Coordinates of C-alpha atoms (C1' of nucleotides) in Angstrom, one line a residue:
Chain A
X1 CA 123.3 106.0 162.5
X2 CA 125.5 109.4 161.7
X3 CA 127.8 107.9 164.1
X4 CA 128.5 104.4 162.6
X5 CA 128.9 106.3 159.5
X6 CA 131.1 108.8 160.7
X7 CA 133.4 105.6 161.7
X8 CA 134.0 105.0 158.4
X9 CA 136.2 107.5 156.7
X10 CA 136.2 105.9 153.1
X11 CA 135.7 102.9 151.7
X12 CA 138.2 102.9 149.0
X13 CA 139.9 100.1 150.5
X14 CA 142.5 98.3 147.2
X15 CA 145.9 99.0 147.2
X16 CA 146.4 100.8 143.7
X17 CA 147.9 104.0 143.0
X18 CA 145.7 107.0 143.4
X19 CA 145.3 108.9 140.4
X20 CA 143.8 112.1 139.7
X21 CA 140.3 112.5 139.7
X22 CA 138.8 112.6 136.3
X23 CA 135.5 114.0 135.5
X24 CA 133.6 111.5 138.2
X25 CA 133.2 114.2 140.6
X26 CA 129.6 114.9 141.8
X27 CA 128.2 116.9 144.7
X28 CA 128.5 114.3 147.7
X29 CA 124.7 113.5 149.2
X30 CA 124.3 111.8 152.3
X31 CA 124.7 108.2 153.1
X32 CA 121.6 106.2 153.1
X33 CA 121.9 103.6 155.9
X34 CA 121.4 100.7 153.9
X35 CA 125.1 101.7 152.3
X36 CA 126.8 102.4 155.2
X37 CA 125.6 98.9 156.6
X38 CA 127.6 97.7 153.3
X39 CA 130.5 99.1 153.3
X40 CA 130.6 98.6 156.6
X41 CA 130.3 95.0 156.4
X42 CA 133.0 94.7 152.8
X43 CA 135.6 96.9 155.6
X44 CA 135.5 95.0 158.6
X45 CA 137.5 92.0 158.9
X46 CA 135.0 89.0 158.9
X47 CA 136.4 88.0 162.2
X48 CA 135.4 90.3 163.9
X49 CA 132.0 91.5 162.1
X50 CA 129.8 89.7 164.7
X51 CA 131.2 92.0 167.2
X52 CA 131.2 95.2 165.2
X53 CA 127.9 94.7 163.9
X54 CA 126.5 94.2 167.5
X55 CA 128.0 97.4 168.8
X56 CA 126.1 99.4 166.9
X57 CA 122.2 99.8 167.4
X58 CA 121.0 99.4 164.3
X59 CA 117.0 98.8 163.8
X60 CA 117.1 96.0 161.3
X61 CA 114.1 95.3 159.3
X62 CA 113.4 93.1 156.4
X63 CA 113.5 96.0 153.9
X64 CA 117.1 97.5 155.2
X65 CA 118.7 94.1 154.8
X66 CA 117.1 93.6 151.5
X67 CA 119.1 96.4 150.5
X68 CA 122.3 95.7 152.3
X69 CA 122.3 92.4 150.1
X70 CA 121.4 94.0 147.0
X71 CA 124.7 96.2 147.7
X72 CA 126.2 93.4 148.6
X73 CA 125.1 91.3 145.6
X74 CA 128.7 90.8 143.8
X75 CA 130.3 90.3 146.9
X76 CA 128.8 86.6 147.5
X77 CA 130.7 85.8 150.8
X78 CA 130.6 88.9 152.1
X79 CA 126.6 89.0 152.0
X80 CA 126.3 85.5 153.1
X81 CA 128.0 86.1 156.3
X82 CA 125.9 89.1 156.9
X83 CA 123.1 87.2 156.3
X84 CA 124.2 84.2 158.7
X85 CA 125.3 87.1 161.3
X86 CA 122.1 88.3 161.2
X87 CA 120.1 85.0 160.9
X88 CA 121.2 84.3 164.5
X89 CA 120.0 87.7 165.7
X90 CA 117.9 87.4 168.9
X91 CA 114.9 89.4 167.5
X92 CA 114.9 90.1 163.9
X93 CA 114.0 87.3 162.0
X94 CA 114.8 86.8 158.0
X95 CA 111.8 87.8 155.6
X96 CA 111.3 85.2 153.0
X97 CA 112.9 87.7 150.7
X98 CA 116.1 87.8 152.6
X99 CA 116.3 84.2 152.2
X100 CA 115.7 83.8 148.5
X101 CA 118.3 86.6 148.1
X102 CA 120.8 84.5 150.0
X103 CA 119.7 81.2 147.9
X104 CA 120.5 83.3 144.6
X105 CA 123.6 84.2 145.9
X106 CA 124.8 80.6 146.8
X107 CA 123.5 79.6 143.8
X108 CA 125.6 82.4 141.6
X109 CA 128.6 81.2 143.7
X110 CA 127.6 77.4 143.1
X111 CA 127.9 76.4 146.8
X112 CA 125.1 74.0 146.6
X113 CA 125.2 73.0 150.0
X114 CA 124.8 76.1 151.7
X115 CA 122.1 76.4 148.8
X116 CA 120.2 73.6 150.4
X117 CA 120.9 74.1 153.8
X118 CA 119.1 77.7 153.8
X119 CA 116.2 76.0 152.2
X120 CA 115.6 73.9 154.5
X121 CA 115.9 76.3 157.1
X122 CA 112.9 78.2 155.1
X123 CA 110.9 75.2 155.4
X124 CA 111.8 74.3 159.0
X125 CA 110.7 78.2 159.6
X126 CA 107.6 77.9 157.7
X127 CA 109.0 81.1 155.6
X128 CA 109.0 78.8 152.7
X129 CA 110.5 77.7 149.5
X130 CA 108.0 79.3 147.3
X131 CA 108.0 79.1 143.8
X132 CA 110.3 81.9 143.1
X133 CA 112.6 80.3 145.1
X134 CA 112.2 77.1 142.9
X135 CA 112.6 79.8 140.0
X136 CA 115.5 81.3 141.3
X137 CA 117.3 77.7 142.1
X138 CA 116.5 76.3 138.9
X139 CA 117.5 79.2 136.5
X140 CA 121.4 78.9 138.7
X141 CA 121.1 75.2 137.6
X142 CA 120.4 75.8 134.0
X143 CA 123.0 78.7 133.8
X144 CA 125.9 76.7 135.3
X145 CA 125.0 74.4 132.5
X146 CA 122.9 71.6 134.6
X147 CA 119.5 71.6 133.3
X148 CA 118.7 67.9 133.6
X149 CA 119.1 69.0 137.4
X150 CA 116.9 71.5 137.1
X151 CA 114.3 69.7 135.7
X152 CA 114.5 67.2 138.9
X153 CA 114.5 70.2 141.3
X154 CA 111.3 71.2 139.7
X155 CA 110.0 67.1 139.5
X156 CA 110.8 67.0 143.2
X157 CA 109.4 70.9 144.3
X158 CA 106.9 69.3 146.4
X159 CA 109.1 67.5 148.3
X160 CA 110.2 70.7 149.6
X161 CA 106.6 71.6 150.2
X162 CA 106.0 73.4 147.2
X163 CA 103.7 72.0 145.1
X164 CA 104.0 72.2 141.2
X165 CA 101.2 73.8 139.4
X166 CA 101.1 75.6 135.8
X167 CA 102.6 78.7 137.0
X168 CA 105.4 76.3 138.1
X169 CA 105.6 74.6 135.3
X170 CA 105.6 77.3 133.2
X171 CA 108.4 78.4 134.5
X172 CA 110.8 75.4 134.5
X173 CA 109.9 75.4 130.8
X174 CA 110.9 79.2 130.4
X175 CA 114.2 79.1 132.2
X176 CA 115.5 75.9 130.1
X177 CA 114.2 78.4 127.2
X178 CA 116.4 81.2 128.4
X179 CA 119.3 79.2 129.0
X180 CA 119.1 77.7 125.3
X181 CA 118.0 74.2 125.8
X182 CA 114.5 74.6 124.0
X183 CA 114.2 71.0 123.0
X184 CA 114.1 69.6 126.0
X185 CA 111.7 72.2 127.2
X186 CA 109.9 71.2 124.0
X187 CA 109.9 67.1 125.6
X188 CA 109.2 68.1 128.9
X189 CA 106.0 70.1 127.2
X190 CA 105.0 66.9 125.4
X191 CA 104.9 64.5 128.1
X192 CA 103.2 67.0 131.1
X193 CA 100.9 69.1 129.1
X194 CA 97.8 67.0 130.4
X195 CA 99.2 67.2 133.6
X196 CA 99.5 70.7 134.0
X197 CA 96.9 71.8 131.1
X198 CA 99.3 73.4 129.3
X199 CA 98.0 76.9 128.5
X200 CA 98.3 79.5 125.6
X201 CA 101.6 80.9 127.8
X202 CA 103.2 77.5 127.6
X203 CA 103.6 77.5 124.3
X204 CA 104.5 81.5 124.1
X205 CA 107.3 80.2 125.8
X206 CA 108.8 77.5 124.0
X207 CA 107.5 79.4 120.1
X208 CA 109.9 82.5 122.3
X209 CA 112.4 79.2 122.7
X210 CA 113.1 78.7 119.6
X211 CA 112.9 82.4 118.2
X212 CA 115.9 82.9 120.7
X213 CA 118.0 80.0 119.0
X214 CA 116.7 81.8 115.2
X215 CA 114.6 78.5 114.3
X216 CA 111.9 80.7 113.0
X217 CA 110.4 77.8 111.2
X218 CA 110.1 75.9 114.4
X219 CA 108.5 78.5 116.2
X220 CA 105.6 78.6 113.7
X221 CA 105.4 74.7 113.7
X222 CA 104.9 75.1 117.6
X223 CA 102.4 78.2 116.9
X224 CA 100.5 75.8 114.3
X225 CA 99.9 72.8 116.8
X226 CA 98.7 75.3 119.8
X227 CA 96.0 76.5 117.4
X228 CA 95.5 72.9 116.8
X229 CA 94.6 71.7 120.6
X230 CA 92.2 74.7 120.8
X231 CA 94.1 77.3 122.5
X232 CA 94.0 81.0 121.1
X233 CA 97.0 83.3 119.8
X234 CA 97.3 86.5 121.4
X235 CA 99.4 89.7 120.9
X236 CA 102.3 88.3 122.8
X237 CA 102.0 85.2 120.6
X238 CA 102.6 87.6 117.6
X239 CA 105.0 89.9 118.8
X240 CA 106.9 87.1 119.9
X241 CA 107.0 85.9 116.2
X242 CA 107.9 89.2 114.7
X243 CA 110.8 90.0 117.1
X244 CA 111.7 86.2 116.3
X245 CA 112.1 87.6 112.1
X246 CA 114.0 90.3 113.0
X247 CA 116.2 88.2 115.7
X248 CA 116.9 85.7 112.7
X249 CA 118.0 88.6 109.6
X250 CA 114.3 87.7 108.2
X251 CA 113.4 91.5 107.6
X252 CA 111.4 90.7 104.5
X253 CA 109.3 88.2 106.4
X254 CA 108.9 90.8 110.2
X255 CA 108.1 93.6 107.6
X256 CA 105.1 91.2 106.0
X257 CA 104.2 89.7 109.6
X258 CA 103.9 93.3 111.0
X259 CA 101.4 94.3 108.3
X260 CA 99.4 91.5 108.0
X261 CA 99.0 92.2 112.3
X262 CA 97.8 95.3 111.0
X263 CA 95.5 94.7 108.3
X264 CA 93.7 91.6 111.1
X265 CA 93.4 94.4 113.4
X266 CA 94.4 92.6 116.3
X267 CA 95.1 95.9 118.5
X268 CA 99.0 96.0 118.0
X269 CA 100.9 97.7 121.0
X270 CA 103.9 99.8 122.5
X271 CA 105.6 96.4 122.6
X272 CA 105.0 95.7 118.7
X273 CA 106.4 99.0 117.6
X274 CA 109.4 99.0 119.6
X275 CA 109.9 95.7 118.3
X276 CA 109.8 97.0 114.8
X277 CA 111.8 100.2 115.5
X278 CA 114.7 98.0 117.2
X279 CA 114.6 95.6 114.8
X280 CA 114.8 97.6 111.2
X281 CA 117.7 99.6 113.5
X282 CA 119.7 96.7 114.1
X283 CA 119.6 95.6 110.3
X284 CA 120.6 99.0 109.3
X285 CA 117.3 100.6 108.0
X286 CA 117.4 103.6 110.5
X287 CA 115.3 105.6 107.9
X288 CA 112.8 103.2 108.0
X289 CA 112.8 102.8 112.1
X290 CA 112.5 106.2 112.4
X291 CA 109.3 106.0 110.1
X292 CA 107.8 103.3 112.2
X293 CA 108.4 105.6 115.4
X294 CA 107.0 108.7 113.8
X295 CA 103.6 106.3 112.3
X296 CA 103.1 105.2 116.4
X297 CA 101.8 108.2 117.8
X298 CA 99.5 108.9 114.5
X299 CA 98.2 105.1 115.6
X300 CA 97.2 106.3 118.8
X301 CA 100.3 104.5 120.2
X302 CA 102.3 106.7 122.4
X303 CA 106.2 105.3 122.5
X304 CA 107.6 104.2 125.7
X305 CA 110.6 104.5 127.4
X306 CA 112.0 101.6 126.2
X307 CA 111.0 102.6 122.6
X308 CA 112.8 105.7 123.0
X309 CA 115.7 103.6 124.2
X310 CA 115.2 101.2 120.9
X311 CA 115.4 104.5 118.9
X312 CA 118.3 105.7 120.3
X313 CA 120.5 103.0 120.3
X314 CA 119.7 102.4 116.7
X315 CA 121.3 105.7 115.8
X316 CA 124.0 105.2 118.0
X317 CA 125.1 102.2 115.8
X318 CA 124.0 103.2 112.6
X319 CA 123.3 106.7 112.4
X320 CA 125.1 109.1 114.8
X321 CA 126.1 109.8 118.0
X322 CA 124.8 113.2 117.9
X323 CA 121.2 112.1 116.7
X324 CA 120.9 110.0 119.1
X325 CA 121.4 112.6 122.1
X326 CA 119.3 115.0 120.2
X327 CA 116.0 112.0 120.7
X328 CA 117.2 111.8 124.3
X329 CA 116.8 115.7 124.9
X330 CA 113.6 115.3 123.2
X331 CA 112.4 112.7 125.3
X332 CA 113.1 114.0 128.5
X333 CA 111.2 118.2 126.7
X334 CA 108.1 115.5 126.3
X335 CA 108.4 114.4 129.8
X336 CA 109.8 111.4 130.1
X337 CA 112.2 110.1 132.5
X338 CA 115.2 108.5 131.4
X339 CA 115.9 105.2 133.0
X340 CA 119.3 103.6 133.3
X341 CA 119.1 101.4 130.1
X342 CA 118.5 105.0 128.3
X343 CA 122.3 106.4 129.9
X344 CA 124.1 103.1 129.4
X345 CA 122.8 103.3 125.8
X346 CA 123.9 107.3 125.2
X347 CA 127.0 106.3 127.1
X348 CA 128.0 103.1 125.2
X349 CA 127.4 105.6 122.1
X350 CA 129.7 108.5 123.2
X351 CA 132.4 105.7 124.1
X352 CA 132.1 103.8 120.8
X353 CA 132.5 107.6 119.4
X354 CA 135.6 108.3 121.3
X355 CA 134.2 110.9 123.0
X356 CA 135.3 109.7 126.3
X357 CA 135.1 113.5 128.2
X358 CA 131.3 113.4 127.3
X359 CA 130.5 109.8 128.1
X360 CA 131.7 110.5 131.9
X361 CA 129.7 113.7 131.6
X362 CA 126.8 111.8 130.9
X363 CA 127.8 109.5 133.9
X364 CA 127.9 112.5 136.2
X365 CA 124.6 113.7 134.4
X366 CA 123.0 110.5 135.3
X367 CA 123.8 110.7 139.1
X368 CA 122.2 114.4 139.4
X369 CA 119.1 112.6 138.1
X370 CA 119.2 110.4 141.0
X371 CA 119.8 107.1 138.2
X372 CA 122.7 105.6 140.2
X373 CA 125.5 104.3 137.2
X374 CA 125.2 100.7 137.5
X375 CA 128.0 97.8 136.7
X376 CA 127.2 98.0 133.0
X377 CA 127.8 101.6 132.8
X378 CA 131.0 101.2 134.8
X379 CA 131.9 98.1 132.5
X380 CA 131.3 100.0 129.6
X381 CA 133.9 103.3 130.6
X382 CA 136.4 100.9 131.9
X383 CA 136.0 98.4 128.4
X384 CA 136.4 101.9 126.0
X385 CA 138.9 103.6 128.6
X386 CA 141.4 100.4 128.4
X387 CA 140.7 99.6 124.8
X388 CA 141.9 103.5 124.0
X389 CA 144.9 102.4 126.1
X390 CA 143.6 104.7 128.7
X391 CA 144.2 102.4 131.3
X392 CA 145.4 104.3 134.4
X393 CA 141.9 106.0 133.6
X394 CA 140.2 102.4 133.4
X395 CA 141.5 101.6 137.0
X396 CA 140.8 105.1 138.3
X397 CA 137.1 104.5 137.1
X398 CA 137.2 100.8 138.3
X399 CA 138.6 102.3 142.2
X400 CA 135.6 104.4 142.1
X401 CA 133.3 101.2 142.4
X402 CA 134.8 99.9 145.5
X403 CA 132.8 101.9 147.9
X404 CA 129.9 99.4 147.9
X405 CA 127.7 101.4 145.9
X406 CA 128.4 99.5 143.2
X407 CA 130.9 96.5 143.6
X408 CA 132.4 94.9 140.6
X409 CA 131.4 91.6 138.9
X410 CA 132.8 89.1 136.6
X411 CA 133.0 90.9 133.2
X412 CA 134.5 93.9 135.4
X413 CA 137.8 91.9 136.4
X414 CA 138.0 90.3 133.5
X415 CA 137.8 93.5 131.1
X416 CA 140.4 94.9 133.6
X417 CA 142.3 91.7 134.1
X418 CA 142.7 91.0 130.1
X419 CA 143.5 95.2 129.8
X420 CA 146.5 94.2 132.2
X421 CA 148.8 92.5 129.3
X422 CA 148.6 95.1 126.6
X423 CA 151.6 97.8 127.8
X424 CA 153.4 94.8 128.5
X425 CA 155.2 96.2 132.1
X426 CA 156.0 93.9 134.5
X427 CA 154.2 96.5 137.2
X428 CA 150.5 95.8 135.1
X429 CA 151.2 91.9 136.0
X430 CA 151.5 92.6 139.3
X431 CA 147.8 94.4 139.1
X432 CA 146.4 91.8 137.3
X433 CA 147.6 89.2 140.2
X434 CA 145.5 91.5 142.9
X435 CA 142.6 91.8 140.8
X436 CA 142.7 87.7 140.6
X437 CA 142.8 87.3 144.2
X438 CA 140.4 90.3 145.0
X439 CA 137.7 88.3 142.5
X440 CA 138.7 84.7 144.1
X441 CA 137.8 86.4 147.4
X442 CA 134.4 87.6 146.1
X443 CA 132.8 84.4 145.1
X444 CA 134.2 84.8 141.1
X445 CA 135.8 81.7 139.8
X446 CA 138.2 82.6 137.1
X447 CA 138.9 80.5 134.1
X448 CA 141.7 78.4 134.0
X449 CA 142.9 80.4 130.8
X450 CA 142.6 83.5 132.8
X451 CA 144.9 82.0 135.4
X452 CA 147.0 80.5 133.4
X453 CA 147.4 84.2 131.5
X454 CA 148.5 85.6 134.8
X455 CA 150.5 83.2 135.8
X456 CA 152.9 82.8 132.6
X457 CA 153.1 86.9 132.8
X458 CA 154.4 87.0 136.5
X459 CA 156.5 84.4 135.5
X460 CA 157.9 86.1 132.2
X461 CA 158.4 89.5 134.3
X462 CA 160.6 87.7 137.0
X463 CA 157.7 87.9 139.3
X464 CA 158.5 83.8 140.7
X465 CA 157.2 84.8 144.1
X466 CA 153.8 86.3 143.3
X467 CA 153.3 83.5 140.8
X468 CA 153.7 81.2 143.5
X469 CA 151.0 82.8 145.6
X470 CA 148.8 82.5 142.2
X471 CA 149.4 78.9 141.7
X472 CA 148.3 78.3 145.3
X473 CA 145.2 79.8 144.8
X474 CA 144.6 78.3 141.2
X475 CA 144.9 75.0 143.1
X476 CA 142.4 75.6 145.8
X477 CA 140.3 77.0 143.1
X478 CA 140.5 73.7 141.3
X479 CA 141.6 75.4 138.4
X480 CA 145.0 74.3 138.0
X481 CA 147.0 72.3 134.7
X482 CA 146.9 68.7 134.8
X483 CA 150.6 68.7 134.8
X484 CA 150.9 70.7 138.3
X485 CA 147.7 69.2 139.7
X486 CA 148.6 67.9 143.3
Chain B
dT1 C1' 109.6 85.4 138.7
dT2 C1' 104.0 81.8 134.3
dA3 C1' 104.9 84.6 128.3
dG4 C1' 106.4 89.6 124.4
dG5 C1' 109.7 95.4 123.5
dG6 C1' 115.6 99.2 125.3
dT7 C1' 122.0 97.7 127.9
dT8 C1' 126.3 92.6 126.5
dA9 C1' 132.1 94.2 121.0
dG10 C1' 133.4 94.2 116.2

DNA sequence: TTAGGGTTAG
């Protein structure tokens, strides 16, 4: 495989200017495979990938292309047509996970039909759909704003050969929670709880419903009538509740409900005091958080990672930077391993603080540990970077994410996209125009503002041409004015 | 991937 690597010299493959390298540079280690498959695949001309992929002996298995389309997650049409490529392969064959990979990335990129198609090829394969496909396809629905959809998917699961059960059910419920439409999880609760036997978890869910739309009230009202049909509370119940206080600004009534869980004894837990440190963080009480984290261990409660992570980004908002670094190097003298929700947290911090120099030290820091920066941490520099006015530095930062370790999503081109109008030179516009294209071409659909931004700035720097070129694309995007719709 | 705690701006 050093060979098909050694093919590639770099994968920095956009067309802006190279800058100087700033403070990203770590000691190179070697390629895995699984990357060089990637980039290999985002470099080669899609014409001719069947052909360059064949050359090259590769021994594919189910758990190397599972990784090639995790790389090549925010690249939707890139990873689809290495998963097709590969689907006609004469003797691999596609792992059920390979296929609901692909079915989340149709999903993402709303191409319904190819959505379906691959489904049906799981079932004519027997690899399938199971219900985390069903999970996957209906938590796309809900999040492009069709849950009515969804809720026939699930209705018609067995259809597919899938047949619905409480697990299932349970989860249709949960993702028309997530995706805010509580009340008609609520219905859809009401009329199939017989059905399914709704259980204690059902109604965790839709109590967790309305805790994430702050109707506190609600939630209790649901709580009231669970204990009413004879099923149980249990710890999740309550620390669903008390992060559902702190979630609505009802600190007074968290602070009560966390010490009358005490006084019943029910055995509260890491997940309970994180709660409560996050949540007197967020509403400014930092003395009192840090109280709370200091009483967990004298409980018998030893924090966890994500409590450390509560704790520090509490006193990155409302204490100090500096504080906050100080609980991270005492976390990692006690042992524990920061994970990347712990950098993106120091590093939002340092950013917020200015401290730019020490955020992409942190950056660096966090490869040595072997915690690849994900898009978040890359969206964060790039957001603080171009809000600073930085923003050669924003697109030097944002070129470093091209080599398919970690592509860009949609928040990435549009931080970058929106950074573009500030200096007001006609040379950002033209920048702003590639990213649009570049994001078209991965699966993103832009807004119609977002074109029409671009558009009026090529047109207001004399750029008629490239607007042109724009205007095409808005109208195969189906994104264009009324006025110029053809 | 059947439910609860850490990343998403001010």
């Amino acid at each position: 495989m050093l060979s098909l690597y050694n093919r590639i010299p770099s994968c920095s493959h956009r067309n802006f200017p190279k800058l100087p390298a700033y403070g990203l540079t770590t000691v190179p280690s070697p390629p895995q495979e699984d990357a060089t498959i990637a980039c290999l695949v985002l470099e080669t001309d899609p014409q001719i990938l069947a052909s360059t992929l064949e050359k090259h002996t590769v021994q594919w298995t189910p758990e190397l292309v599972n990784k090639v389309l995790k790389r090549l997650w925010n690249h939707g049409p890139k990873a689809l047509q290495f998963f097709k490529l590969l689907d006609r392969h004469p003797t691999y064959t596609h792992s059920p996970a390979a296929f609901d990979h692909a079915v989340d990335i149709a999903a993402r990129m709303r191409d319904y039909k190819t959505l379906w198609t691959l489904v049906a090829r799981m079932r004519t394969r027997q690899l399938g759909p199971s219900p985390k496909t069903f999970a996957i396809i209906t938590e796309r629905y809900a999040a492009a704003g069709k849950p009515d959809r969804a809720v026939k998917i699930f209705l018609s699961m067995h259809e597919h050969g899938c047949q619905q059960n409480l697990n299932s059910f349970n989860t249709i419920i949960d993702v028309l929670c997530k995706s805010k439409r509580v009340e008609k999880a609520y219905s859809l609760l009401k009329v199939f709880r017989g059905r399914f036997r709704a259980d204690t978890v059902s109604y965790n869910i839709i109590a967790n419903g309305f805790c994430l739309i702050k109707r506190t009230p609600k939630a209790l009202e649901v709580l009231k009538e669970m204990v009413e049909r004879g099923l149980t509370p249990t710890l999740t119940t309550y620390n669903i509740m008390l992060k559902g206080f702190f979630r609505a600004g009802q600190i007074k009534e968290a602070w009560e409900f966390f010490l009358r869980m005490k006084r019943r004894k029910c055995e509260i837990d890491v997940v309970t005091y994180t709660t409560v440190v996050h949540g007197f963080g967020v509403a400014g009480e930092v003395k009192k958080a840090q109280k709370v984290f200091n009483e967990m261990v004298g409980a018998g409660v030893l924090p966890s990672v994500a409590t450390y992570n509560a704790l520090i980004q509490v006193l990155c908002k409302k204490d100090s930077v500096e504080n906050a670094i100080l609980v991270f190097e005492e976390m990692v003298r006690k042992g524990y391993v920061p994970n990347l929700t712990t950098y993106n947290v120091v590093i939002r911090g340092l950013c917020h603080a200015g401290e730019m120099d020490r955020a992409m030290e942190f950056m660096g820091r966090m490869k040595d540990d072997e915690c690849e920066p994900n898009v978040q941490t890359y969206n964060v520099v790039i957001r603080y970077f171009c809000d600073d006015g930085e923003i050669e530095k924003g697109l030097e930062v944002f070129d470093k994410m091209g080599s398919g370790d970690c592509l860009p999503n949609l928040d990435t081109y549009n931080i970058l996209i929106s950074a573009m109008f500030v200096r007001k030179k006609s040379d950002d516009l033209l920048v702003a125009g590639k990213l649009l294209i570049e994001m078209v071409d991965r699966g993103y659909l832009p807004r119609k503002f977002t074109f029409n931004r671009v558009l009026n700035g090529l047109l207001l720097t004399g750029n008629q041409g490239f607007a042109k070129e724009i205007l095409r694309l808005q109208s195969k995007c189906g994104r264009l004015p009324r006025q110029f719709r053809l």
